[in-house]
Tab-separated table of C-alpha atoms in Angstrom:
chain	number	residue	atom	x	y	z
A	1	UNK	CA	14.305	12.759	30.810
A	2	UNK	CA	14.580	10.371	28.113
A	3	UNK	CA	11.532	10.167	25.707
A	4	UNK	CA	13.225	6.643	23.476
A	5	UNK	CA	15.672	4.425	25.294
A	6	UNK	CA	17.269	1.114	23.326
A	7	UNK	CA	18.247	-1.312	25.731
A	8	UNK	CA	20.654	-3.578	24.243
A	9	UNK	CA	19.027	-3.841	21.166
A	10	UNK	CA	19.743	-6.695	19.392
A	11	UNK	CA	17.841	-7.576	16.343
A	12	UNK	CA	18.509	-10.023	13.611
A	13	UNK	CA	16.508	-11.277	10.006
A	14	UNK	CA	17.747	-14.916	10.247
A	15	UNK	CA	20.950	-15.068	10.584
A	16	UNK	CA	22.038	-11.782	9.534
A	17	UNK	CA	22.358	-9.737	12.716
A	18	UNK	CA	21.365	-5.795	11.824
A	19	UNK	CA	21.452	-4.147	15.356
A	20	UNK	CA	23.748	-5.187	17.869
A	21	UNK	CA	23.681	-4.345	21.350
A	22	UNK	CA	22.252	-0.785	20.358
A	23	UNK	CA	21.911	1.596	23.344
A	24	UNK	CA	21.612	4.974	23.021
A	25	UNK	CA	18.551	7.560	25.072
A	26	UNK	CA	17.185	10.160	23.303
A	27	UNK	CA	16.290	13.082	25.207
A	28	UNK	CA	13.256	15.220	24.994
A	29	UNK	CA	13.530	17.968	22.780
A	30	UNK	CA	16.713	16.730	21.206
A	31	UNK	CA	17.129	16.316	16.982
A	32	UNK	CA	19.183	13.039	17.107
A	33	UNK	CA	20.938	12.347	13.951
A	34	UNK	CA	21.522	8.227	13.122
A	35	UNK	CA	24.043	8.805	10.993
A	36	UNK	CA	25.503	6.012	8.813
A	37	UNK	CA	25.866	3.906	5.936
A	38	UNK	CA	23.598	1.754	3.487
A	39	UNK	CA	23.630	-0.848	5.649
A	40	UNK	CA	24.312	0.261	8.933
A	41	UNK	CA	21.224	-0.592	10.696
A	42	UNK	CA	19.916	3.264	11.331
A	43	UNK	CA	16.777	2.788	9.693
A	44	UNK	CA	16.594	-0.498	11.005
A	45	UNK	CA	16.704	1.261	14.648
A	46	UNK	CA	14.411	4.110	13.311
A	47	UNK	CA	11.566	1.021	12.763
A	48	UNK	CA	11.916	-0.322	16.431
A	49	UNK	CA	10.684	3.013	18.097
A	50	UNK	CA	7.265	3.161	16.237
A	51	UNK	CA	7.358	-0.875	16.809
A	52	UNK	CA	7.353	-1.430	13.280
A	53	UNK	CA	10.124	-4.204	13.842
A	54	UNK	CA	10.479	-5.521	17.780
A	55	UNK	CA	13.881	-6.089	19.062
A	56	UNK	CA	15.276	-9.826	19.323
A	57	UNK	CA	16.639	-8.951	22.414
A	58	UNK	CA	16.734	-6.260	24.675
A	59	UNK	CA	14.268	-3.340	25.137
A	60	UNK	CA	13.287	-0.438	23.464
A	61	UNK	CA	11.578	2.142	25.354
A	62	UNK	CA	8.972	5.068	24.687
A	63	UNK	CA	8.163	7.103	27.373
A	64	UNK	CA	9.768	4.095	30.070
A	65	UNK	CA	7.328	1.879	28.487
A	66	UNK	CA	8.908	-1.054	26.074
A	67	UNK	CA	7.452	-0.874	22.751
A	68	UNK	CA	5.867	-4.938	23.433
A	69	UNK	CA	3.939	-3.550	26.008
A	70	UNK	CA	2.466	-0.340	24.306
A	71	UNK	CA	-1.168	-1.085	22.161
A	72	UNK	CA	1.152	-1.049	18.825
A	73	UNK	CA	-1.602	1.440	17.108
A	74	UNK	CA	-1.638	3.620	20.020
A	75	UNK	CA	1.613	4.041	20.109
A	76	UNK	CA	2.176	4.854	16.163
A	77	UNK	CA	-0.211	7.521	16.519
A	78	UNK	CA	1.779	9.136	19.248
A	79	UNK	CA	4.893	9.240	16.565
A	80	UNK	CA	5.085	10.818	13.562
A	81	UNK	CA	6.657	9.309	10.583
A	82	UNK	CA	8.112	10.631	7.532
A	83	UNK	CA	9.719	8.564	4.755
A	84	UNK	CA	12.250	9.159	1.761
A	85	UNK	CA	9.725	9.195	-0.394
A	86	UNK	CA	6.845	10.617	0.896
A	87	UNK	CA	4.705	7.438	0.929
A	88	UNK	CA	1.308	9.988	1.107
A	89	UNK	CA	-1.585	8.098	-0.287
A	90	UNK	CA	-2.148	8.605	-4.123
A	91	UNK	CA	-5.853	8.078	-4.114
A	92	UNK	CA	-5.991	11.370	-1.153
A	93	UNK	CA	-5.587	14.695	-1.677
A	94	UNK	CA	-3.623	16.436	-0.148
A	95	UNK	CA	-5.999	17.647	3.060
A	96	UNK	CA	-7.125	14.519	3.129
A	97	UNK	CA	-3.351	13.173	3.453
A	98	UNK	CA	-3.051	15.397	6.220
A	99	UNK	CA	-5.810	14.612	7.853
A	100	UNK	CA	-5.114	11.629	8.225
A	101	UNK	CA	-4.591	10.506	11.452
A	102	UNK	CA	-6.710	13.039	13.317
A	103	UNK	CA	-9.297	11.621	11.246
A	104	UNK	CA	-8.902	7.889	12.438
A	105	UNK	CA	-8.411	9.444	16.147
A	106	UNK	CA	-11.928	10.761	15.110
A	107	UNK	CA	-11.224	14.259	15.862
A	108	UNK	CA	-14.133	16.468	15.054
A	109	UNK	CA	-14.188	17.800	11.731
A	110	UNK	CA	-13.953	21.518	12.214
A	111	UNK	CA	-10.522	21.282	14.498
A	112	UNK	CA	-9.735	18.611	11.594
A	113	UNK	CA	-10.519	21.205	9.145
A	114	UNK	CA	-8.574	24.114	11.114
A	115	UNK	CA	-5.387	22.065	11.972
A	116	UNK	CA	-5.058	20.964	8.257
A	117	UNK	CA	-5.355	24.441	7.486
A	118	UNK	CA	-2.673	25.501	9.556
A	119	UNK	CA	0.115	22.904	9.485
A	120	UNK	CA	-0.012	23.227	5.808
A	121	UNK	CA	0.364	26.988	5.976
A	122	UNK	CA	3.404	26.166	7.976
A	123	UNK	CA	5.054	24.128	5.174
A	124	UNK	CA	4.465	26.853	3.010
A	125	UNK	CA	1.552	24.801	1.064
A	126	UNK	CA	-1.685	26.771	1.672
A	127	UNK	CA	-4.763	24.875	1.930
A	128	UNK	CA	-6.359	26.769	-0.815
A	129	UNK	CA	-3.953	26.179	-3.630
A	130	UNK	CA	-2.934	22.921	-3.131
A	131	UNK	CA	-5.505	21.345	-0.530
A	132	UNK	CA	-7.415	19.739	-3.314
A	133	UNK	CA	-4.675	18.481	-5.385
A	134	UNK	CA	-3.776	14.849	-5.979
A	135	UNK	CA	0.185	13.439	-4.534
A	136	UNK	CA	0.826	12.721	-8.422
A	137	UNK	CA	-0.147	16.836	-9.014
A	138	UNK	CA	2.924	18.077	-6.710
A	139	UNK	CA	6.663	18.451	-7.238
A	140	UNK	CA	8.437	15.830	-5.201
A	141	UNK	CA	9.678	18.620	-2.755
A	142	UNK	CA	5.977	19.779	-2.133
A	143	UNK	CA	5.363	16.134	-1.783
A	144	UNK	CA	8.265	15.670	1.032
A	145	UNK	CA	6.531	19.236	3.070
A	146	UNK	CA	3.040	17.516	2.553
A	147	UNK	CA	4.573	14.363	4.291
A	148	UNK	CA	6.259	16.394	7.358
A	149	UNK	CA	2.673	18.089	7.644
A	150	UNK	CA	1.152	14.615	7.543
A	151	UNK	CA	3.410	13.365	10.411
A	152	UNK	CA	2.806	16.555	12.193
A	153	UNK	CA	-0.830	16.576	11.811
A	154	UNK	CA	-2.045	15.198	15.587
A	155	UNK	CA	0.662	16.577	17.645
A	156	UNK	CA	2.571	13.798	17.916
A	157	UNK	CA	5.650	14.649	20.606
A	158	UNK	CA	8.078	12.108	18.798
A	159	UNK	CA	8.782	12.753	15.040
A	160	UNK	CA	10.763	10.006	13.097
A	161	UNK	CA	12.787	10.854	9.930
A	162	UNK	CA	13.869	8.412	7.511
A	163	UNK	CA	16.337	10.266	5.003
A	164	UNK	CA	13.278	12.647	4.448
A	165	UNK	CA	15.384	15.118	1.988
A	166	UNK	CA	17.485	12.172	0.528
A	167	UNK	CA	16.514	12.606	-3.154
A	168	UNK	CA	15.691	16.563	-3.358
A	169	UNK	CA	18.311	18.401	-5.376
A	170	UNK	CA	20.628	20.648	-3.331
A	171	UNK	CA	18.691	23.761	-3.571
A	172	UNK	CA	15.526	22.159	-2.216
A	173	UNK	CA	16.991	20.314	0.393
A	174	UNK	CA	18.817	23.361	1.885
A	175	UNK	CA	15.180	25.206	1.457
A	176	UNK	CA	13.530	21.877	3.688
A	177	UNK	CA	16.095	21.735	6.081
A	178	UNK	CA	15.929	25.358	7.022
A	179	UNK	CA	12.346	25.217	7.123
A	180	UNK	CA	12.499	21.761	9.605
A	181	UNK	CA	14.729	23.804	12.199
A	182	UNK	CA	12.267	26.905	11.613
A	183	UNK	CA	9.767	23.963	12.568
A	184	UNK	CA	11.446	22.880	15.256
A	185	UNK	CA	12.030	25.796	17.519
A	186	UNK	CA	8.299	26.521	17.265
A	187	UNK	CA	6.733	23.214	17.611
A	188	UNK	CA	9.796	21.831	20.255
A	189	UNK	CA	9.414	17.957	19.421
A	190	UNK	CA	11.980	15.488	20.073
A	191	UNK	CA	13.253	13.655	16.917
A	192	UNK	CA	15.295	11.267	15.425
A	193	UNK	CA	16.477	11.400	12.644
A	194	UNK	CA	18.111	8.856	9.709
A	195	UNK	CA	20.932	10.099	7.021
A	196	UNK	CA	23.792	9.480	5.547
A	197	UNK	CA	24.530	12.575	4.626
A	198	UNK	CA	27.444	14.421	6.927
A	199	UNK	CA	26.553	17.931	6.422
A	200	UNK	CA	22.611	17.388	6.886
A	201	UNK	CA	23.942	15.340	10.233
A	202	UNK	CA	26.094	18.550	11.450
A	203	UNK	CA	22.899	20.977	10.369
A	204	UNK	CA	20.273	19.563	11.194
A	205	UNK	CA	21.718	17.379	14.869
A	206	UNK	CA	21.693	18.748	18.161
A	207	UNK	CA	23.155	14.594	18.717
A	208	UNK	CA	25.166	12.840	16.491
A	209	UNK	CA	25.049	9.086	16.655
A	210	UNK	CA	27.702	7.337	14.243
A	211	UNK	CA	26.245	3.819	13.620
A	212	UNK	CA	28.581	0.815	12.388
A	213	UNK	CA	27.434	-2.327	11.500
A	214	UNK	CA	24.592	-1.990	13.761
A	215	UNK	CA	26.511	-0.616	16.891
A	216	UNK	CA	27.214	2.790	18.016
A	217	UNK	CA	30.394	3.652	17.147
A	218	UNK	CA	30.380	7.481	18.323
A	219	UNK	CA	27.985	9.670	19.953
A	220	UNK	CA	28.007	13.316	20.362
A	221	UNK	CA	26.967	17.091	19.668
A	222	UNK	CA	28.422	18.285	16.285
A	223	UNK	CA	31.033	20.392	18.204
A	224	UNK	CA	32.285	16.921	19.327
A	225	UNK	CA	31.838	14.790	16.510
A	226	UNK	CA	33.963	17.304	14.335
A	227	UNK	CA	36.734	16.777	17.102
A	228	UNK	CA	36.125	12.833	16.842
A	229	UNK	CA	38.903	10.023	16.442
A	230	UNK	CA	36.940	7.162	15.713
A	231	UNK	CA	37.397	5.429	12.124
A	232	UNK	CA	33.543	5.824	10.792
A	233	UNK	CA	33.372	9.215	12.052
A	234	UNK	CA	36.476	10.308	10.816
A	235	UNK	CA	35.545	8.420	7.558
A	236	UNK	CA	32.135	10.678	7.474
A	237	UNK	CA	34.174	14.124	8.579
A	238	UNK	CA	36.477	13.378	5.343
A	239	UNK	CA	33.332	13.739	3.317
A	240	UNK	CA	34.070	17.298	4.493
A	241	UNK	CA	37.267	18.088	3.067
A	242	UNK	CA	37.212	20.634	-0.237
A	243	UNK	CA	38.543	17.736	-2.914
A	244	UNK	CA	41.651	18.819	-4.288
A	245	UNK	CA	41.529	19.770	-7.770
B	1	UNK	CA	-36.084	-13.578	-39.426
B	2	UNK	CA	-39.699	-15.416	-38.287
B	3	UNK	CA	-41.655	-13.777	-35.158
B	4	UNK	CA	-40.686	-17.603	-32.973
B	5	UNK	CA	-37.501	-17.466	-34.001
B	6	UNK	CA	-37.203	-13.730	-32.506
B	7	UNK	CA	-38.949	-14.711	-29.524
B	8	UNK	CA	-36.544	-17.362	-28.861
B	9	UNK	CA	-33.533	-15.178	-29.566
B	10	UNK	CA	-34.861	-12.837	-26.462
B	11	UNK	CA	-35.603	-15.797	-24.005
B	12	UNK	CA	-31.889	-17.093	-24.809
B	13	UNK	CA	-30.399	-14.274	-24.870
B	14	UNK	CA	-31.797	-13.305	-21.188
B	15	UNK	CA	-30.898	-16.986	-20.245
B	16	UNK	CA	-27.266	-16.214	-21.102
B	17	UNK	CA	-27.098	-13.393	-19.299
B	18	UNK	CA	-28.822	-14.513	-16.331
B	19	UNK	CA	-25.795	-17.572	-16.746
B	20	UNK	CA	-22.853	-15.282	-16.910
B	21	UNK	CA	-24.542	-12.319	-14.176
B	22	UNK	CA	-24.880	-15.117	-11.657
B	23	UNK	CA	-21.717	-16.912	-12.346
B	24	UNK	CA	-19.974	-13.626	-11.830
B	25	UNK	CA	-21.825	-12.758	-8.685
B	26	UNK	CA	-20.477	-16.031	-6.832
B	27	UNK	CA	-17.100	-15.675	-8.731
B	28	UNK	CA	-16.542	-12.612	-7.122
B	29	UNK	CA	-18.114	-13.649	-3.389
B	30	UNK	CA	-15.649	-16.340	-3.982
B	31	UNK	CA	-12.746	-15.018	-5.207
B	32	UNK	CA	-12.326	-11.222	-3.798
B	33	UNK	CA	-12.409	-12.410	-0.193
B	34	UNK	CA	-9.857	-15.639	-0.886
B	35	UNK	CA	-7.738	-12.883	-2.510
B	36	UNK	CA	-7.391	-10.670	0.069
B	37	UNK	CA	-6.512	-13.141	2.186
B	38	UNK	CA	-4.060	-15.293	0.031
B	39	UNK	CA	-2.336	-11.685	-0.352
B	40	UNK	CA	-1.315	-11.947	3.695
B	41	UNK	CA	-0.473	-15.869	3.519
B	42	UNK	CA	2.208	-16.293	1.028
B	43	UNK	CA	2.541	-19.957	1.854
B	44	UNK	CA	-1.041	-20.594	0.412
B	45	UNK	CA	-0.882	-18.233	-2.264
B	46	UNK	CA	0.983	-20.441	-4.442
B	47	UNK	CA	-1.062	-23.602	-3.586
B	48	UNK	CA	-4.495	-21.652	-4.384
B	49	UNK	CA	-3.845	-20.205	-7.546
B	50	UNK	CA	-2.134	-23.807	-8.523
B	51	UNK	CA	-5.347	-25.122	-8.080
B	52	UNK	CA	-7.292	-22.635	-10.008
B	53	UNK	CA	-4.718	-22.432	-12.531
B	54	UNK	CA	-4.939	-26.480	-12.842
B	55	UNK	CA	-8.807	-25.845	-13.039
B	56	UNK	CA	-8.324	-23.500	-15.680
B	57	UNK	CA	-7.120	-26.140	-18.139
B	58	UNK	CA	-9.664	-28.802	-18.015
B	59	UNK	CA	-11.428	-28.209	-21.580
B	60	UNK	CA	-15.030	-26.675	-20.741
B	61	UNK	CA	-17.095	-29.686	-22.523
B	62	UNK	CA	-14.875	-31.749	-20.177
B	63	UNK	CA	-15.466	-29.719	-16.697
B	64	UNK	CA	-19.471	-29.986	-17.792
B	65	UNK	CA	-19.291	-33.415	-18.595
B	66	UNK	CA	-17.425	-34.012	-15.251
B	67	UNK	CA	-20.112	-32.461	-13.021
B	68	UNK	CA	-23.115	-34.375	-14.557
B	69	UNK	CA	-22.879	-37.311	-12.352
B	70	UNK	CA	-21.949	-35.613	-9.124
B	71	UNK	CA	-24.913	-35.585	-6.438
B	72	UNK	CA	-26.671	-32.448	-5.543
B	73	UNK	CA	-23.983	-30.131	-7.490
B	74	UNK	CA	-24.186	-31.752	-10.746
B	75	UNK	CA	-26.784	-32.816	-12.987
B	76	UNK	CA	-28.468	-31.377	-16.071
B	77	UNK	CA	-29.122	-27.513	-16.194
B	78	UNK	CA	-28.256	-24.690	-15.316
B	79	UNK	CA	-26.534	-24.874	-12.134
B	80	UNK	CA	-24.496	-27.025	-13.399
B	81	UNK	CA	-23.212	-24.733	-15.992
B	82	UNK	CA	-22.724	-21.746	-13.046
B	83	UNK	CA	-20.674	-24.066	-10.741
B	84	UNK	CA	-18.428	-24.444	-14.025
B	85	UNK	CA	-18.599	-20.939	-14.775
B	86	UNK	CA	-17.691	-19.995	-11.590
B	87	UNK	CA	-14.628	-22.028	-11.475
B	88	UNK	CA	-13.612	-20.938	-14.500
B	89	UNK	CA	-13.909	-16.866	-13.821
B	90	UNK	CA	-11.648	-17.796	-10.304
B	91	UNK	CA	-8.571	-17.420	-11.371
B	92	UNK	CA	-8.619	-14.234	-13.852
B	93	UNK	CA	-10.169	-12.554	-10.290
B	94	UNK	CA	-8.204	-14.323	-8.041
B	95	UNK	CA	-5.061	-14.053	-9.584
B	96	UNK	CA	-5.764	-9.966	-9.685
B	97	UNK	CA	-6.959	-9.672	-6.450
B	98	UNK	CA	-3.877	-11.036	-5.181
B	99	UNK	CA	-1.652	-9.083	-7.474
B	100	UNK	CA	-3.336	-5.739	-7.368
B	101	UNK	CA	-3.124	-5.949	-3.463
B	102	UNK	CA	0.583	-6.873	-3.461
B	103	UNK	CA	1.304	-4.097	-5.863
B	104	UNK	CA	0.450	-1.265	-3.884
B	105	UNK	CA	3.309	0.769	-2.878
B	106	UNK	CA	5.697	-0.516	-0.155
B	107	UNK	CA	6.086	3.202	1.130
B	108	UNK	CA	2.668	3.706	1.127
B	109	UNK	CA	1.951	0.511	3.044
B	110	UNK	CA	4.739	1.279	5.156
B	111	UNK	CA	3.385	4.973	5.862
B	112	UNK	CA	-0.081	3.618	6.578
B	113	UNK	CA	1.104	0.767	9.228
B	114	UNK	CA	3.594	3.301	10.867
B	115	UNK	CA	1.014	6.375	10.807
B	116	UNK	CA	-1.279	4.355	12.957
B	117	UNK	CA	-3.545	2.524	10.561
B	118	UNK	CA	-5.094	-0.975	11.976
B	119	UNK	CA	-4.855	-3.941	9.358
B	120	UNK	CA	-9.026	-3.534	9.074
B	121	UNK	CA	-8.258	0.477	8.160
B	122	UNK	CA	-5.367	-0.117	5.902
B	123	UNK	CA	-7.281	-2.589	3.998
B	124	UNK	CA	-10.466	-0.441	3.967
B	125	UNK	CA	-8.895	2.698	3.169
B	126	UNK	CA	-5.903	2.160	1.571
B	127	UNK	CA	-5.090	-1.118	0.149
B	128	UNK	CA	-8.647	-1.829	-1.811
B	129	UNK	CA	-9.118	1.318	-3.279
B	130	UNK	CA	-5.720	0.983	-4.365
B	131	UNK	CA	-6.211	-2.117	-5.842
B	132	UNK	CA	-9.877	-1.922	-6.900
B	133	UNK	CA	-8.437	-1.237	-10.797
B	134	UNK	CA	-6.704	-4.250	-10.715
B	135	UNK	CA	-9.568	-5.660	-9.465
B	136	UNK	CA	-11.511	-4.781	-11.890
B	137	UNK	CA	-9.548	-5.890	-14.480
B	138	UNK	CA	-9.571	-8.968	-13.855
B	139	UNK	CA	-13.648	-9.164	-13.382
B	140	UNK	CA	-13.698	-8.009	-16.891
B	141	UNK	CA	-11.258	-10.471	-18.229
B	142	UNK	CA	-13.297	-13.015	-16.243
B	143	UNK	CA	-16.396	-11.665	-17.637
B	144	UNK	CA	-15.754	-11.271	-21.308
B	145	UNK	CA	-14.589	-15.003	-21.811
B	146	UNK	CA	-17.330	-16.865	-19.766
B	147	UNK	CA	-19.691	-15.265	-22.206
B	148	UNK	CA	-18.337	-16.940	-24.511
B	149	UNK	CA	-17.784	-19.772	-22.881
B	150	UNK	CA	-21.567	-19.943	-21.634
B	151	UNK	CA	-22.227	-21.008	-25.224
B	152	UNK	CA	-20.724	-24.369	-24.206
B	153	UNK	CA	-23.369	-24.361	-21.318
B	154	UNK	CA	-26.413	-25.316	-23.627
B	155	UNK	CA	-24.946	-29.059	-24.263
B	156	UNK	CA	-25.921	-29.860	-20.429
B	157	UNK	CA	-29.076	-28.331	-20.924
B	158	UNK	CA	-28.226	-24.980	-18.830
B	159	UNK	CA	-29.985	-23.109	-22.382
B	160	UNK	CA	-28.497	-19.689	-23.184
B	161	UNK	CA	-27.285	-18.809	-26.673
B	162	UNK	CA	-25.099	-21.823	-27.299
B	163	UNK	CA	-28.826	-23.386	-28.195
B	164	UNK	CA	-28.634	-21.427	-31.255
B	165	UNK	CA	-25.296	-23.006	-31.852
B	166	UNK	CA	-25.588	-26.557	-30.948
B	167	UNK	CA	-28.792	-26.741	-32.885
B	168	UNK	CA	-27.229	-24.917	-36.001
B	169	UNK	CA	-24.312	-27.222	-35.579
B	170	UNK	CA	-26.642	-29.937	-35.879
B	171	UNK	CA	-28.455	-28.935	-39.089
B	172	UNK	CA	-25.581	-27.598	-40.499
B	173	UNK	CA	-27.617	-24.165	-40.838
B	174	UNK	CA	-25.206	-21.342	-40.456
B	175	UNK	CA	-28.235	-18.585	-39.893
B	176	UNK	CA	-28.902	-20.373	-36.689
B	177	UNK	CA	-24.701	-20.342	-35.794
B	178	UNK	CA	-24.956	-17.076	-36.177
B	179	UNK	CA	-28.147	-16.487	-34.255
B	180	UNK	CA	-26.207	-17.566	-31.572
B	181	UNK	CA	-22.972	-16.308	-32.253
B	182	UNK	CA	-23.732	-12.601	-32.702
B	183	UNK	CA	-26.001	-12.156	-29.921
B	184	UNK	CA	-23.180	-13.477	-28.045
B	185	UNK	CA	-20.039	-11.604	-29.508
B	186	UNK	CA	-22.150	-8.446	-29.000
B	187	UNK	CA	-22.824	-8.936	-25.325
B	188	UNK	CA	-18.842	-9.452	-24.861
B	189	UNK	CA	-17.884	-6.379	-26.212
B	190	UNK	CA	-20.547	-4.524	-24.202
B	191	UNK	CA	-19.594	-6.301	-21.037
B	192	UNK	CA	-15.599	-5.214	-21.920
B	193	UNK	CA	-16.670	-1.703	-23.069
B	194	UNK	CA	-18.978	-1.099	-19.632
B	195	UNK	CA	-16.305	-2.777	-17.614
B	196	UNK	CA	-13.664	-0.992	-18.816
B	197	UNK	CA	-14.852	2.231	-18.398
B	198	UNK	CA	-15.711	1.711	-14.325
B	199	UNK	CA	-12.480	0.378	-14.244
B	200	UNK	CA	-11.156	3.963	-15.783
B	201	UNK	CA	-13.718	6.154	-13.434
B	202	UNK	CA	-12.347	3.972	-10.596
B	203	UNK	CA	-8.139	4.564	-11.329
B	204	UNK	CA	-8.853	8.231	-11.530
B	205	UNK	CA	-8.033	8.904	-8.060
């Protein structure tokens, strides 16, 4: 069953056309990888699930619903969202960040209280040393784990990534990534999620989607996308190859 | 200094800042609300703050003199001298209000619209207090020069310090300048001082 369906998305700013007759499904439970270039249209696609942008023409759909005909608010709290960086609110702390959008769902405070608690355990940021702290107090990579919390917080079954580990150094980033697949096989969501970066595709990816000037160019598991013959992918793949000294 | 002349400097002194409270008050009714809006409409952003901008250079004797002969607004006294004040402190507030509100992070906009926030919430919650600084800032920019330009006030009859100054400018007596002056130099660094420091309380998270 697909949980996101484009429809011949087409979506334009003016005259510049940014998506072009974008179809792809994403299926529950899957990590799908938008993998492209500045440029490309991925995050662009990534902003017409949640309905931040609506297509031109064609359809995009969320649980066989279009996104025109979902209450726009009801839908974004279905999905969460996490951004290069961060975007957590400066003037919150960092429960309060969290609890964010169980709080405007008006959960009651003590299951507010406990799933704060626990979701930032899970990032490996425990609510008693760093609950209280301000964004501007934390490292950028604490920053980045606060934000996956944040997206996690109401139990959203769609999580949307926008290069989420884009500007941690290398160390970091492998530490993040191995702690979103550790995420992953315990919380099972279905994600998509926006890079340019070939190895985070292949690690991260149970799908690979190649975009080119706002089209699919290839689409595949990793297995298949390493055997691919297309000229972006292959492009990406020689990203790959051990430079020669 | 004589025991009238003491008396007097209390009665203006409250008149002034009974001027300049009031003028704020409706400045910021005025301009907080129109800010927050002109921040969504870009196409009447520009035209607004032309206006108030435009406003902002009519010389103050000029603006007063102006509003004496209009009906019901204008006259002799002390409204009067508020509906000029008020014009006056628009743009300092205005002009913050819009940029203070258009500063606030893009990602944390974006985060707030895609994390579910309505526009009432995000303004509420995240845009305002984010802005409120800014805000701020330009209240106390507002504030600090319509106390001095209150003074200006007492040649429609509106009273207030610049009584002190007219009259002293009249009998070229410069004890009675400063009578007025002081009094009035004093309050603006108070008002800057206070301001400031909400401003500073409010910025800290």
């Amino acid at each position: 069953m697909s949980l996101v369906s484009f429809r011949d998305v087409s979506l334009g700013f003016g005259q510049r056309l940014i998506l072009r007759h974008f179809s792809l499904d994403v299926e529950v439970g899957e990590t799908l990888v938008l993998l492209g270039r500045s440029g490309s249209g991925k995050t662009t696609a990534l902003k017409t699930v949640n309905a931040m942008l609506l297509p031109t023409t064609g359809a995009v759909l969320v649980e066989d619903r279009p996104t025109t005909a979902w209450d726009h608010i009801q839908l974004r709290r279905r999905i969460g969202y996490v951004i290069h960086d961060s975007g957590l609110f400066p003037h919150y702390t960092v429960a309060q960040n969290v609890a964010l959008v169980p709080h405007l769902e008006k959960w009651p405070a003590a299951d507010i209280e406990a799933r704060v608690t626990s979701l930032l355990q899970k990032v490996g940021m425990p609510v008693g040393e760093f609950g209280a702290r301000y964004p501007d107090e934390l490292s950028y990579g604490q920053r980045q784990r606060v934000g996956v919390a944040r997206a996690l917080a109401a139990d959203p079954p769609l999580l949307l990534f926008d290069e989420p580990f884009g500007s941690l150094d290398p160390v970091i980033r492998l530490e993040l990534q191995r702690q979103f697949i550790a995420l992953r096989q315990e919380m099972s969501k279905t994600s998509i999620f926006v890079t340019h970066d070939v190895r985070e595709a292949l690690f991260l990816g149970t799908r690979i989607a190649v975009l080119l000037n706002g089209s699919i160019e290839f689409v595949g598991p990793p297995r298949e996308f390493l055997q691919a013959s297309t000229p972006e992918a292959c492009a990406f793949l020689s990203c790959l190859q051990p430079l020669e000294v | 200094m004589p025991n009238s002349l003491l008396h007097e400097l209390v009665t203006l002194t409250t008149q002034h800042f009974f001027l300049v409270g009031v003028s704020m008050l409706f400045a910021a009714i005025v301009a907080i609300p129109l800010g927050i809006i002109l921040s969504w409409r870009s196409g009447w952003r520009d035209v607004a703050l032309g206006v108030v901008n435009v406003v902002q250079t009519i010389p103050s004797l000029a603006l007063f003199g102006f509003l004496i002969p209009i009906p019901i607004l204008g006259g002799i006294g002390a409204h009067t001298a508020i509906i000029a004040l008020v014009l006056y402190a628009l743009l300092p507030m205005l002009h913050n209000t819009v940029t203070g509100i258009l500063n606030v992070d893009a990602g944390v906009r974006d985060s707030a619209t895609a994390l579910g926030m309505t526009t009432g919430e995000r303004m509420w919650q995240v845009e305002l207090p984010l802005a409120a600084p800014t805000i701020l800032a330009g209240v106390r920019i507002a504030t600090v020069t319509t106390i001095g330009t209150a003074t200006i006030a007492a040649a429609i009859g509106a009273g207030g310090l610049g009584v002190f100054i007219f009259r002293g400018l009249a009998a070229v007596d410069s004890m009675l300048l400063l009578a007025g002056a002081i009094p009035a130099a004093l309050m603006a660094i108070a008002a800057d001082r206070g301001l400031e420091w909400v401003e500073r309380a409010l910025s800290r998270h």
